[in-house]
Amino acid sequence: MRFWVGGYAAGMGGSATGIGGLVAGEPDSPLTGGELAFTGTSAPSADSPSWLTPHPSHDIVYAALEGAGAVQAYRRTGERSLRPLGAPVPVGDSVCHIAVAPDASALVASCWGDGRVVLVDLDAGGRPGSATIAPAAVDPYAPIDPEAPADPGAPTDPGVPGAAQGAVLFSSPDVDLALAAQALRAAAGSEFAHLVPDYALPPDPVPGAPDDADDPVAPGRASHAHQAVFLPGGLLATTDMGFDLVRFWRRGAAGLRPVGAVPLPRGSGPRHMVRHPSGHLYVVTELSCEVFALAPDRTGAWRIVGGTTLAAEVRPGADLAAELASSADGEFLYAGVRGSDTLAAVRVRGGGETLVPVALAETGVVWPRHHLIVRDTVLVAGERSDQVSVLTLDLRTGVPSRTRRRVEVPTPTCLLPVR
């Protein structure tokens, strides 16, 4: 199989010179069990194309140019070559993720640096056009001023799930009074917030914990958008790592319209998500190294319904979770853990709400930024070791094996299969 490889260029402390190419196994084989080979730069760029996403039907790849704060489309022009399609579209500081709508009408860019979520229109040929910035996130754990005017970005349409409350309430078996009170005050709005008893919030569990080397956590709390996932029925979910939020949206005439939000535990740092066949949405938290299960209730409002730590050996504060991926049958989730440089396997049980840690395996690389599950194989991009490794999965137990192969790849941050 062939893969496009995103990476950091010199401007962001890396050695990549653009989008690279990788071959796993024989060139014409649909399997990935053979030798690995880096085939060089396929699309030169000095702007750190750190995340890559395909067009649903055209042979086009969209790159988050993190160093330039822009989105660039590339059209495939050969077996190993890509060429820019149109000009880059500015979206925001340190754009780190792109998701393309299933109908290919638009893409959504998430910006770590300024917290922006940006909708970019796509034309029939896949070329990016105008960009619209979505309403900014509001910290659910910030003190609320009862005299402050209502948030104009909050949902107000009574027909929208959760709109009558103004926010989707945080619901967890382990919720404490402080977190519950904070969520209730946010839901009540400025008119009724004073009626909710005030409890002291605990301090952040990992004050000032570091994120990626290029993404230090600033003192205090700031919005850091990290990923978007399109869900059935025209719904969109996005994570905000800085404000511990998963937000939900629908597309309207003026861009993205917020329809609810689920606060995760303070200081957890939701990063990436995976939608499960059961309908659950799983969220891995970078700072607390956990995975949470979210699901809609009977009214359509999303809530936390389960969760677990990734593994007993993982050390929040020293370890930082990265990518989350699912096995093909949805029975296992796999999360990369930077610091210990491991891959955590979590089994999905029950109706999808029960998550059980089952294994923690070494990845054979340093700083596993991203990984892909391809049948019984895991490919892992080691950002700080300039390597991609291959592990084999036991499909019965879900446990990853020891590293089977490695290849030198300049500062890899994302792997994307070539169609």
Short mmCIF file of N, CA, C and O in Angstrom, two decimals, residues 8-87:
data_model
loop_
_atom_site.label_atom_id
_atom_site.label_comp_id
_atom_site.label_asym_id
_atom_site.label_seq_id
_atom_site.Cartn_x
_atom_site.Cartn_y
_atom_site.Cartn_z
N TYR A 8 6.43 18.08 9.69
CA TYR A 8 6.88 19.42 10.06
C TYR A 8 8.15 19.77 9.29
O TYR A 8 9.10 18.99 9.24
N ALA A 9 8.15 20.98 8.73
CA ALA A 9 9.32 21.49 8.02
C ALA A 9 10.22 22.27 8.99
O ALA A 9 9.92 22.38 10.19
N ALA A 10 11.29 22.83 8.44
CA ALA A 10 12.28 23.49 9.28
C ALA A 10 11.70 24.64 10.10
O ALA A 10 12.12 24.88 11.24
N GLY A 11 10.72 25.33 9.55
CA GLY A 11 10.13 26.46 10.27
C GLY A 11 9.44 26.07 11.56
O GLY A 11 9.22 26.91 12.43
N MET A 12 9.09 24.79 11.70
CA MET A 12 8.46 24.30 12.92
C MET A 12 9.33 23.24 13.58
O MET A 12 8.84 22.37 14.32
N GLY A 13 10.63 23.32 13.34
CA GLY A 13 11.58 22.45 14.03
C GLY A 13 11.72 21.06 13.45
O GLY A 13 12.33 20.18 14.07
N GLY A 14 11.17 20.83 12.24
CA GLY A 14 11.24 19.50 11.64
C GLY A 14 12.20 19.45 10.47
O GLY A 14 12.87 20.42 10.13
N SER A 15 12.22 18.28 9.82
CA SER A 15 13.12 18.07 8.69
C SER A 15 12.38 17.70 7.41
O SER A 15 13.00 17.43 6.39
N ALA A 16 11.04 17.67 7.45
CA ALA A 16 10.27 17.36 6.24
C ALA A 16 10.37 18.53 5.26
O ALA A 16 10.50 19.69 5.66
N THR A 17 10.29 18.21 3.98
CA THR A 17 10.34 19.24 2.95
C THR A 17 9.02 19.34 2.19
O THR A 17 8.97 19.90 1.10
N GLY A 18 7.96 18.80 2.77
CA GLY A 18 6.65 18.83 2.16
C GLY A 18 5.90 17.55 2.46
O GLY A 18 6.18 16.86 3.45
N ILE A 19 4.93 17.21 1.61
CA ILE A 19 4.21 15.95 1.74
C ILE A 19 5.06 14.84 1.16
O ILE A 19 5.52 14.93 0.02
N GLY A 20 5.30 13.80 1.94
CA GLY A 20 6.14 12.70 1.50
C GLY A 20 5.34 11.50 1.04
O GLY A 20 4.10 11.49 1.10
N GLY A 21 6.05 10.47 0.60
CA GLY A 21 5.42 9.23 0.17
C GLY A 21 6.01 8.05 0.91
O GLY A 21 7.19 8.04 1.27
N LEU A 22 5.18 7.04 1.17
CA LEU A 22 5.61 5.84 1.88
C LEU A 22 4.99 4.63 1.21
O LEU A 22 3.80 4.64 0.85
N VAL A 23 5.77 3.56 1.07
CA VAL A 23 5.27 2.30 0.55
C VAL A 23 5.42 1.26 1.65
O VAL A 23 6.48 1.13 2.27
N ALA A 24 4.35 0.51 1.92
CA ALA A 24 4.37 -0.57 2.90
C ALA A 24 4.00 -1.86 2.18
O ALA A 24 2.91 -1.97 1.63
N GLY A 25 4.91 -2.83 2.17
CA GLY A 25 4.69 -4.06 1.43
C GLY A 25 5.06 -3.88 -0.03
O GLY A 25 5.65 -2.88 -0.44
N GLU A 26 4.71 -4.84 -0.85
CA GLU A 26 4.99 -4.74 -2.27
C GLU A 26 4.12 -3.64 -2.89
O GLU A 26 2.97 -3.45 -2.48
N PRO A 27 4.63 -2.89 -3.87
CA PRO A 27 3.88 -1.77 -4.44
C PRO A 27 2.49 -2.11 -4.92
O PRO A 27 1.58 -1.30 -4.81
N ASP A 28 2.29 -3.31 -5.46
CA ASP A 28 1.00 -3.67 -6.01
C ASP A 28 0.16 -4.52 -5.06
O ASP A 28 -0.92 -5.00 -5.43
N SER A 29 0.63 -4.70 -3.83
CA SER A 29 -0.08 -5.55 -2.88
C SER A 29 -1.05 -4.71 -2.04
O SER A 29 -0.73 -3.59 -1.65
N PRO A 30 -2.24 -5.26 -1.74
CA PRO A 30 -3.18 -4.55 -0.86
C PRO A 30 -2.84 -4.72 0.61
O PRO A 30 -3.53 -4.18 1.47
N LEU A 31 -1.76 -5.46 0.91
CA LEU A 31 -1.36 -5.72 2.29
C LEU A 31 -0.21 -4.81 2.69
O LEU A 31 0.47 -4.22 1.84
N THR A 32 0.02 -4.69 3.99
CA THR A 32 1.08 -3.80 4.50
C THR A 32 2.16 -4.56 5.25
O THR A 32 2.94 -3.98 5.97
N GLY A 33 2.19 -5.87 5.09
CA GLY A 33 3.09 -6.68 5.91
C GLY A 33 4.53 -6.73 5.46
O GLY A 33 5.37 -7.27 6.15
N GLY A 34 4.85 -6.19 4.27
CA GLY A 34 6.22 -6.29 3.77
C GLY A 34 7.10 -5.14 4.21
O GLY A 34 6.84 -4.46 5.20
N GLU A 35 8.15 -4.90 3.44
CA GLU A 35 9.12 -3.86 3.77
C GLU A 35 8.50 -2.47 3.69
O GLU A 35 7.54 -2.24 2.94
N LEU A 36 9.07 -1.54 4.46
CA LEU A 36 8.68 -0.14 4.40
C LEU A 36 9.72 0.63 3.60
O LEU A 36 10.92 0.34 3.69
N ALA A 37 9.27 1.62 2.84
CA ALA A 37 10.21 2.45 2.09
C ALA A 37 9.66 3.86 1.97
O ALA A 37 8.50 4.05 1.59
N PHE A 38 10.49 4.84 2.31
CA PHE A 38 10.13 6.24 2.11
C PHE A 38 10.53 6.61 0.69
O PHE A 38 11.67 6.39 0.27
N THR A 39 9.59 7.17 -0.08
CA THR A 39 9.84 7.43 -1.50
C THR A 39 10.17 8.88 -1.82
O THR A 39 10.23 9.26 -2.98
N GLY A 40 10.38 9.69 -0.77
CA GLY A 40 10.78 11.07 -0.99
C GLY A 40 9.62 12.04 -0.93
O GLY A 40 8.49 11.69 -0.57
N THR A 41 9.87 13.29 -1.30
CA THR A 41 8.88 14.35 -1.24
C THR A 41 7.99 14.33 -2.47
O THR A 41 8.48 14.37 -3.61
N SER A 42 6.69 14.29 -2.24
CA SER A 42 5.72 14.24 -3.34
C SER A 42 5.16 15.62 -3.68
O SER A 42 4.71 15.84 -4.80
N ALA A 43 5.15 16.52 -2.70
CA ALA A 43 4.67 17.89 -2.92
C ALA A 43 5.48 18.81 -2.02
O ALA A 43 5.27 18.85 -0.81
N PRO A 44 6.44 19.54 -2.59
CA PRO A 44 7.28 20.41 -1.77
C PRO A 44 6.49 21.49 -1.05
O PRO A 44 5.57 22.08 -1.63
N SER A 45 6.83 21.74 0.22
CA SER A 45 6.21 22.83 0.98
C SER A 45 7.08 23.12 2.19
O SER A 45 7.48 22.20 2.90
N ALA A 46 7.32 24.40 2.43
CA ALA A 46 8.06 24.81 3.62
C ALA A 46 7.13 25.20 4.76
O ALA A 46 7.59 25.66 5.80
N ASP A 47 5.81 24.99 4.57
CA ASP A 47 4.82 25.48 5.53
C ASP A 47 4.25 24.39 6.44
O ASP A 47 3.18 24.56 7.02
N SER A 48 4.94 23.27 6.56
CA SER A 48 4.57 22.20 7.49
C SER A 48 3.15 21.67 7.26
O SER A 48 2.22 21.95 8.02
N PRO A 49 2.95 20.86 6.19
CA PRO A 49 1.66 20.21 5.96
C PRO A 49 1.46 19.09 6.98
O PRO A 49 1.70 17.92 6.69
N SER A 50 1.00 19.43 8.17
CA SER A 50 1.01 18.49 9.30
C SER A 50 -0.18 17.55 9.33
O SER A 50 -0.13 16.52 10.00
N TRP A 51 -1.28 17.89 8.63
CA TRP A 51 -2.45 17.00 8.58
C TRP A 51 -2.94 16.90 7.15
O TRP A 51 -2.99 17.91 6.44
N LEU A 52 -3.31 15.69 6.73
CA LEU A 52 -3.76 15.44 5.37
C LEU A 52 -5.13 14.75 5.40
O LEU A 52 -5.37 13.86 6.21
N THR A 53 -6.01 15.17 4.49
CA THR A 53 -7.37 14.63 4.41
C THR A 53 -7.75 14.48 2.94
O THR A 53 -7.49 15.40 2.15
N PRO A 54 -8.39 13.38 2.55
CA PRO A 54 -8.75 13.21 1.14
C PRO A 54 -10.11 13.81 0.78
O PRO A 54 -10.98 13.95 1.64
N HIS A 55 -10.30 14.13 -0.47
CA HIS A 55 -11.62 14.46 -1.01
C HIS A 55 -12.41 13.15 -1.10
O HIS A 55 -11.83 12.09 -1.39
N PRO A 56 -13.72 13.16 -0.87
CA PRO A 56 -14.49 11.91 -0.89
C PRO A 56 -14.48 11.17 -2.23
O PRO A 56 -14.58 9.94 -2.26
N SER A 57 -14.36 11.90 -3.34
CA SER A 57 -14.44 11.23 -4.63
C SER A 57 -13.31 11.62 -5.60
O SER A 57 -12.85 10.78 -6.36
N HIS A 58 -12.87 12.85 -5.59
CA HIS A 58 -11.78 13.26 -6.48
C HIS A 58 -10.42 12.85 -5.92
O HIS A 58 -10.28 12.63 -4.71
N ASP A 59 -9.43 12.77 -6.80
CA ASP A 59 -8.08 12.43 -6.37
C ASP A 59 -7.37 13.69 -5.89
O ASP A 59 -6.42 14.18 -6.50
N ILE A 60 -7.90 14.23 -4.78
CA ILE A 60 -7.40 15.48 -4.20
C ILE A 60 -7.10 15.25 -2.73
O ILE A 60 -7.84 14.55 -2.03
N VAL A 61 -6.02 15.85 -2.26
CA VAL A 61 -5.63 15.81 -0.86
C VAL A 61 -5.61 17.24 -0.33
O VAL A 61 -5.09 18.15 -1.00
N TYR A 62 -6.20 17.44 0.85
CA TYR A 62 -6.17 18.75 1.51
C TYR A 62 -5.15 18.70 2.65
O TYR A 62 -5.15 17.76 3.45
N ALA A 63 -4.31 19.71 2.71
CA ALA A 63 -3.27 19.76 3.73
C ALA A 63 -3.49 20.96 4.64
O ALA A 63 -3.79 22.07 4.18
N ALA A 64 -3.34 20.72 5.96
CA ALA A 64 -3.31 21.82 6.92
C ALA A 64 -1.88 22.34 6.97
O ALA A 64 -0.99 21.65 7.49
N LEU A 65 -1.64 23.50 6.39
CA LEU A 65 -0.31 24.11 6.42
C LEU A 65 -0.16 24.82 7.76
O LEU A 65 -0.43 26.02 7.89
N GLU A 66 0.25 24.05 8.76
CA GLU A 66 0.25 24.56 10.13
C GLU A 66 1.15 25.78 10.28
O GLU A 66 0.83 26.72 11.02
N GLY A 67 2.28 25.76 9.60
CA GLY A 67 3.22 26.88 9.72
C GLY A 67 2.71 28.16 9.10
O GLY A 67 3.12 29.26 9.48
N ALA A 68 1.80 28.05 8.12
CA ALA A 68 1.28 29.23 7.43
C ALA A 68 -0.13 29.60 7.86
O ALA A 68 -0.65 30.64 7.45
N GLY A 69 -0.79 28.74 8.67
CA GLY A 69 -2.16 29.02 9.08
C GLY A 69 -3.13 28.97 7.92
O GLY A 69 -4.08 29.76 7.87
N ALA A 70 -2.91 28.04 6.99
CA ALA A 70 -3.73 28.00 5.79
C ALA A 70 -4.05 26.56 5.38
O ALA A 70 -3.40 25.61 5.86
N VAL A 71 -5.04 26.42 4.51
CA VAL A 71 -5.42 25.13 3.93
C VAL A 71 -5.03 25.15 2.46
O VAL A 71 -5.31 26.12 1.75
N GLN A 72 -4.40 24.08 2.00
CA GLN A 72 -4.00 23.96 0.60
C GLN A 72 -4.53 22.67 0.01
O GLN A 72 -4.39 21.60 0.61
N ALA A 73 -5.14 22.76 -1.17
CA ALA A 73 -5.58 21.57 -1.89
C ALA A 73 -4.48 21.14 -2.86
O ALA A 73 -3.80 21.97 -3.46
N TYR A 74 -4.32 19.81 -3.00
CA TYR A 74 -3.35 19.24 -3.94
C TYR A 74 -4.06 18.21 -4.81
O TYR A 74 -4.82 17.38 -4.31
N ARG A 75 -3.78 18.24 -6.10
CA ARG A 75 -4.30 17.24 -7.02
C ARG A 75 -3.20 16.25 -7.36
O ARG A 75 -2.04 16.64 -7.60
N ARG A 76 -3.56 14.96 -7.37
CA ARG A 76 -2.57 13.95 -7.71
C ARG A 76 -2.28 14.01 -9.21
O ARG A 76 -3.19 14.02 -10.03
N THR A 77 -0.99 14.06 -9.54
CA THR A 77 -0.58 14.17 -10.94
C THR A 77 0.24 12.98 -11.40
O THR A 77 0.65 12.92 -12.56
N GLY A 78 0.51 12.04 -10.52
CA GLY A 78 1.31 10.87 -10.87
C GLY A 78 1.27 9.88 -9.73
O GLY A 78 0.62 10.10 -8.71
N GLU A 79 2.00 8.78 -9.90
CA GLU A 79 2.00 7.75 -8.87
C GLU A 79 2.51 8.28 -7.55
O GLU A 79 2.03 7.89 -6.48
N ARG A 80 3.48 9.19 -7.60
CA ARG A 80 4.09 9.70 -6.37
C ARG A 80 4.12 11.21 -6.31
O ARG A 80 4.89 11.80 -5.55
N SER A 81 3.28 11.88 -7.06
CA SER A 81 3.38 13.34 -7.12
C SER A 81 2.02 14.01 -6.90
O SER A 81 0.98 13.50 -7.30
N LEU A 82 2.07 15.18 -6.26
CA LEU A 82 0.91 16.02 -6.01
C LEU A 82 1.26 17.43 -6.46
O LEU A 82 2.40 17.88 -6.32
N ARG A 83 0.24 18.15 -6.97
CA ARG A 83 0.46 19.53 -7.40
C ARG A 83 -0.60 20.41 -6.77
O ARG A 83 -1.77 20.02 -6.70
N PRO A 84 -0.23 21.63 -6.31
CA PRO A 84 -1.23 22.52 -5.69
C PRO A 84 -2.41 22.79 -6.62
O PRO A 84 -2.24 22.99 -7.83
N LEU A 85 -3.61 22.77 -6.04
CA LEU A 85 -4.84 23.09 -6.75
C LEU A 85 -5.36 24.41 -6.20
O LEU A 85 -5.93 24.46 -5.12
N GLY A 86 -5.12 25.47 -6.90
CA GLY A 86 -5.51 26.78 -6.41
C GLY A 86 -4.53 27.31 -5.38
O GLY A 86 -3.51 26.69 -5.07
N ALA A 87 -4.86 28.45 -4.83
CA ALA A 87 -4.01 29.10 -3.83
C ALA A 87 -4.38 28.64 -2.43
O ALA A 87 -5.50 28.19 -2.19
#
